[in-house]
Short mmCIF file of C-alpha atoms in Angstrom, two decimals:
data_model
loop_
_atom_site.label_atom_id
_atom_site.label_comp_id
_atom_site.label_asym_id
_atom_site.label_seq_id
_atom_site.Cartn_x
_atom_site.Cartn_y
_atom_site.Cartn_z
CA MET B 1 42.55 54.67 -21.93
CA THR B 2 43.37 57.04 -19.29
CA ILE B 3 45.44 56.10 -16.36
CA LEU B 4 42.04 56.70 -14.56
CA ASP B 5 41.00 53.17 -17.42
CA GLN B 6 43.20 51.55 -16.43
CA PHE B 7 42.26 51.58 -12.45
CA SER B 8 39.30 51.27 -13.15
CA LEU B 9 37.51 48.00 -11.24
CA LYS B 10 34.54 47.74 -13.46
CA GLY B 11 32.59 44.22 -13.22
CA LYS B 12 35.30 42.82 -10.53
CA VAL B 13 34.43 41.40 -7.32
CA ALA B 14 36.09 42.09 -3.97
CA LEU B 15 35.44 40.29 -0.51
CA VAL B 16 36.08 42.79 2.08
CA THR B 17 35.86 41.50 5.63
CA GLY B 18 35.46 43.66 8.42
CA CYS B 19 33.26 46.05 5.59
CA SER B 20 31.68 47.49 8.47
CA ARG B 21 33.08 49.91 10.16
CA GLY B 22 36.25 51.76 11.00
CA ILE B 23 39.09 51.20 7.66
CA GLY B 24 37.51 48.57 6.11
CA LYS B 25 34.45 49.99 5.54
CA ALA B 26 36.89 53.02 4.06
CA MET B 27 38.14 50.45 1.48
CA ALA B 28 34.54 48.78 0.36
CA LEU B 29 33.29 52.27 -0.18
CA ALA B 30 37.13 53.16 -1.69
CA LEU B 31 36.85 49.82 -4.24
CA ALA B 32 32.74 50.51 -5.28
CA GLU B 33 33.89 53.82 -5.96
CA ALA B 34 36.56 52.82 -8.19
CA GLY B 35 33.72 50.00 -9.70
CA ALA B 36 33.68 47.16 -8.81
CA ASP B 37 30.84 45.54 -6.68
CA ILE B 38 31.34 44.18 -3.32
CA ILE B 39 30.60 41.22 -1.05
CA GLY B 40 31.18 42.74 2.87
CA VAL B 41 31.34 40.76 5.63
CA ALA B 42 31.47 41.67 9.56
CA ASN B 43 30.42 39.79 12.36
CA SER B 44 27.78 42.50 13.15
CA MET B 45 26.44 42.68 10.30
CA ASN B 46 23.18 43.02 9.64
CA ALA B 47 21.12 41.03 6.35
CA GLU B 48 20.58 45.13 4.63
CA GLY B 49 24.41 45.65 5.45
CA SER B 50 23.48 48.33 7.14
CA ALA B 51 25.43 52.44 6.23
CA VAL B 52 27.87 50.77 4.16
CA ALA B 53 24.80 48.99 2.12
CA GLU B 54 24.11 52.50 1.67
CA GLU B 55 26.67 54.31 0.96
CA ILE B 56 27.62 51.41 -2.00
CA ALA B 57 24.15 51.04 -3.62
CA ALA B 58 24.65 55.52 -4.58
CA LEU B 59 27.85 54.84 -5.66
CA GLY B 60 25.98 52.40 -8.36
CA ARG B 61 27.89 49.30 -7.16
CA ARG B 62 25.93 46.73 -6.07
CA PHE B 63 26.63 45.04 -1.97
CA PHE B 64 26.10 41.49 -0.73
CA PRO B 65 25.62 42.06 3.10
CA TYR B 66 26.85 38.01 4.35
CA GLN B 67 27.49 38.91 9.11
CA CYS B 68 30.57 35.76 10.24
CA ASP B 69 31.59 35.44 13.72
CA PHE B 70 35.33 34.76 12.56
CA SER B 71 36.45 33.53 16.06
CA VAL B 72 33.87 30.50 15.67
CA ARG B 73 35.89 28.06 13.19
CA ALA B 74 32.62 26.52 11.97
CA GLU B 75 30.39 30.21 10.73
CA LEU B 76 33.88 30.59 8.78
CA TYR B 77 33.88 27.94 7.08
CA ASP B 78 29.76 28.29 6.69
CA PHE B 79 30.95 31.61 5.46
CA ILE B 80 34.06 29.96 2.83
CA GLU B 81 31.61 27.89 1.24
CA ALA B 82 28.85 30.69 0.79
CA VAL B 83 31.32 32.68 -0.47
CA ARG B 84 32.38 29.45 -3.28
CA ARG B 85 27.98 29.10 -3.73
CA ASP B 86 27.32 32.55 -4.72
CA PHE B 87 30.29 33.79 -6.77
CA PRO B 88 32.06 32.07 -9.74
CA VAL B 89 34.50 34.86 -9.33
CA VAL B 90 36.61 36.78 -6.75
CA ASP B 91 38.43 38.30 -7.68
CA ILE B 92 39.55 40.65 -4.48
CA LEU B 93 39.71 39.41 -1.20
CA VAL B 94 40.61 42.31 1.90
CA ASN B 95 41.45 40.57 4.94
CA ASN B 96 40.36 43.73 7.27
CA ALA B 97 38.18 41.65 10.20
CA GLY B 98 40.17 41.88 13.32
CA THR B 99 40.09 42.92 16.87
CA ILE B 100 42.33 44.35 19.95
CA LEU B 101 42.46 43.34 24.35
CA ARG B 102 43.97 45.44 26.07
CA ALA B 103 45.64 43.75 29.39
CA PRO B 104 49.06 43.94 30.56
CA ALA B 105 51.77 41.29 28.86
CA ALA B 106 51.72 39.78 33.05
CA GLU B 107 47.92 39.62 33.69
CA HIS B 108 47.42 39.19 29.80
CA PRO B 109 44.21 35.99 29.48
CA ASP B 110 44.17 32.26 28.02
CA ASP B 111 40.76 33.86 26.63
CA TYR B 112 42.04 37.33 25.45
CA TRP B 113 44.75 35.51 23.80
CA ASP B 114 42.39 32.17 22.47
CA LYS B 115 40.02 35.09 20.19
CA VAL B 116 42.78 37.21 18.90
CA ILE B 117 45.18 35.30 16.94
CA GLU B 118 41.67 33.49 16.03
CA ILE B 119 41.15 36.41 13.97
CA ASN B 120 43.45 38.21 13.47
CA GLN B 121 45.69 35.23 12.35
CA ASN B 122 43.97 32.02 12.06
CA ALA B 123 40.47 32.82 10.63
CA GLN B 124 42.90 35.13 8.00
CA PHE B 125 45.25 32.31 6.73
CA ILE B 126 42.34 30.10 6.63
CA LEU B 127 40.07 32.24 3.99
CA THR B 128 42.95 33.17 2.73
CA ARG B 129 43.82 29.84 1.49
CA GLU B 130 40.75 29.24 0.01
CA ILE B 131 39.78 32.18 -1.85
CA GLY B 132 43.37 32.57 -3.35
CA LYS B 133 43.51 28.76 -4.13
CA ARG B 134 40.80 29.35 -6.50
CA MET B 135 42.42 33.03 -6.85
CA VAL B 136 45.42 30.87 -8.43
CA GLY B 137 43.56 28.55 -10.29
CA GLN B 138 41.81 31.28 -12.97
CA GLY B 139 45.54 33.13 -12.31
CA SER B 140 44.25 36.60 -11.60
CA GLY B 141 44.13 38.05 -8.62
CA LYS B 142 44.98 40.23 -5.99
CA ILE B 143 44.95 40.41 -2.24
CA ILE B 144 45.76 43.03 0.02
CA PHE B 145 45.93 42.06 4.17
CA THR B 146 45.52 44.42 7.42
CA ALA B 147 49.04 44.66 8.77
CA SER B 148 49.25 47.43 11.97
CA LEU B 149 52.37 49.99 12.74
CA LEU B 150 52.39 47.46 15.37
CA THR B 151 53.28 44.44 12.94
CA PHE B 152 56.96 46.66 13.40
CA GLN B 153 57.04 47.40 16.85
CA GLY B 154 55.40 45.86 20.42
CA GLY B 155 52.81 48.27 21.02
CA ILE B 156 52.15 48.21 25.19
CA ASN B 157 49.37 46.28 26.57
CA VAL B 158 47.84 44.17 23.71
CA PRO B 159 50.72 41.16 23.05
CA GLY B 160 47.99 38.90 21.15
CA TYR B 161 46.93 41.29 18.90
CA ALA B 162 51.20 42.90 18.52
CA ALA B 163 51.91 39.01 17.72
CA SER B 164 48.83 38.54 15.52
CA LYS B 165 50.11 40.87 13.16
CA GLY B 166 53.35 40.02 13.40
CA ALA B 167 52.07 36.67 12.23
CA ILE B 168 50.05 38.56 8.90
CA GLY B 169 53.75 40.36 8.17
CA SER B 170 55.40 37.72 7.43
CA LEU B 171 52.20 35.36 5.91
CA THR B 172 51.88 38.30 3.76
CA LYS B 173 55.22 37.37 2.54
CA ALA B 174 54.35 33.73 2.82
CA PHE B 175 51.55 33.90 0.22
CA ALA B 176 53.95 36.73 -2.50
CA ASN B 177 56.34 33.97 -2.55
CA GLU B 178 53.52 31.08 -3.63
CA TRP B 179 51.44 33.09 -5.38
CA ALA B 180 53.25 36.16 -7.32
CA GLY B 181 54.39 33.18 -10.21
CA LYS B 182 50.98 32.09 -10.55
CA GLY B 183 48.73 35.52 -10.81
CA VAL B 184 47.70 36.52 -7.69
CA ASN B 185 49.65 39.10 -6.03
CA VAL B 186 50.22 40.07 -1.72
CA ASN B 187 50.08 42.51 -0.33
CA ALA B 188 49.84 44.63 3.12
CA ILE B 189 49.13 48.44 3.99
CA ALA B 190 50.54 48.89 7.59
CA PRO B 191 47.57 51.80 9.15
CA GLY B 192 50.04 53.89 12.39
CA TYR B 193 47.77 55.20 14.67
CA ILE B 194 43.78 55.48 12.79
CA ALA B 195 40.86 57.26 14.97
CA THR B 196 38.52 54.47 14.87
CA GLU B 197 37.08 52.18 17.03
CA ASN B 198 40.43 50.48 17.54
CA THR B 199 41.64 53.08 18.75
CA ALA B 200 39.70 54.66 21.44
CA ALA B 201 40.46 53.56 24.92
CA LEU B 202 44.30 55.32 23.66
CA ARG B 203 42.29 58.71 22.47
CA ALA B 204 40.53 58.61 25.90
CA ASP B 205 44.39 58.16 27.53
CA GLU B 206 45.15 61.94 27.28
CA LYS B 207 48.61 60.76 29.09
CA ARG B 208 48.92 57.82 25.86
CA SER B 209 47.66 59.96 22.71
CA GLN B 210 49.57 63.03 23.96
CA SER B 211 52.73 60.40 23.65
CA ILE B 212 51.28 58.97 20.68
CA LEU B 213 50.86 62.48 18.54
CA ASP B 214 54.53 63.82 20.21
CA ARG B 215 55.91 61.18 17.95
CA ILE B 216 53.89 61.64 14.84
CA PRO B 217 55.66 64.33 12.95
CA CYS B 218 51.84 65.41 11.02
CA ARG B 219 48.91 64.95 13.46
CA PRO B 220 46.67 64.20 14.25
CA LEU B 221 45.77 60.67 13.87
CA GLY B 222 44.39 59.53 10.50
CA ARG B 223 41.15 59.08 9.73
CA THR B 224 39.32 56.62 6.95
CA ARG B 225 38.39 59.20 4.62
CA ARG B 226 39.76 61.23 2.78
CA PHE B 227 37.23 64.52 2.65
#
């Protein structure tokens, strides 16, 4: 067995949330490239799975698309039930779905706060609890959260996003403390600034963009694919 064989995901099933674009799409493609079949869910996902489905099929892997609005609790539970019904085993869960709404803290409305917390924090806790309990039962599983640079710093004009990503850091540790001894690894990846739709407003603001680039030793912003 070669070292690459030891990293193969052939025969595994990975559930990736928020995988229709950006970081989530890149992670879904990377997992498929390593051999996993992909359950993909996003609010913008159509029945055919769009571009991500075509790219995963080109890698010789299967893609199973689902549409779900994680800000609606009933839709989230319907999605979880569908996954339970359709897939006896989920080996990998990537909690990547998220949103960001910008307004200064003194003007940040309740509906901005509630929506961001529901999608970025509450839905991820519920999904991890429900999918993770089956992993605990089977004695194996891998769970990866997408945290953020703002897990560690507060950011500007995004108090809800910063709070939710701070919570993701703590949730990761809480789940890991309970489940590591039961065969389930729980980790988080905290990307820096990546050129995606979430950072479009920052990149369009010349002054803010330059101030961010000035703090990045290896410029420019990160990209979602290595080639």
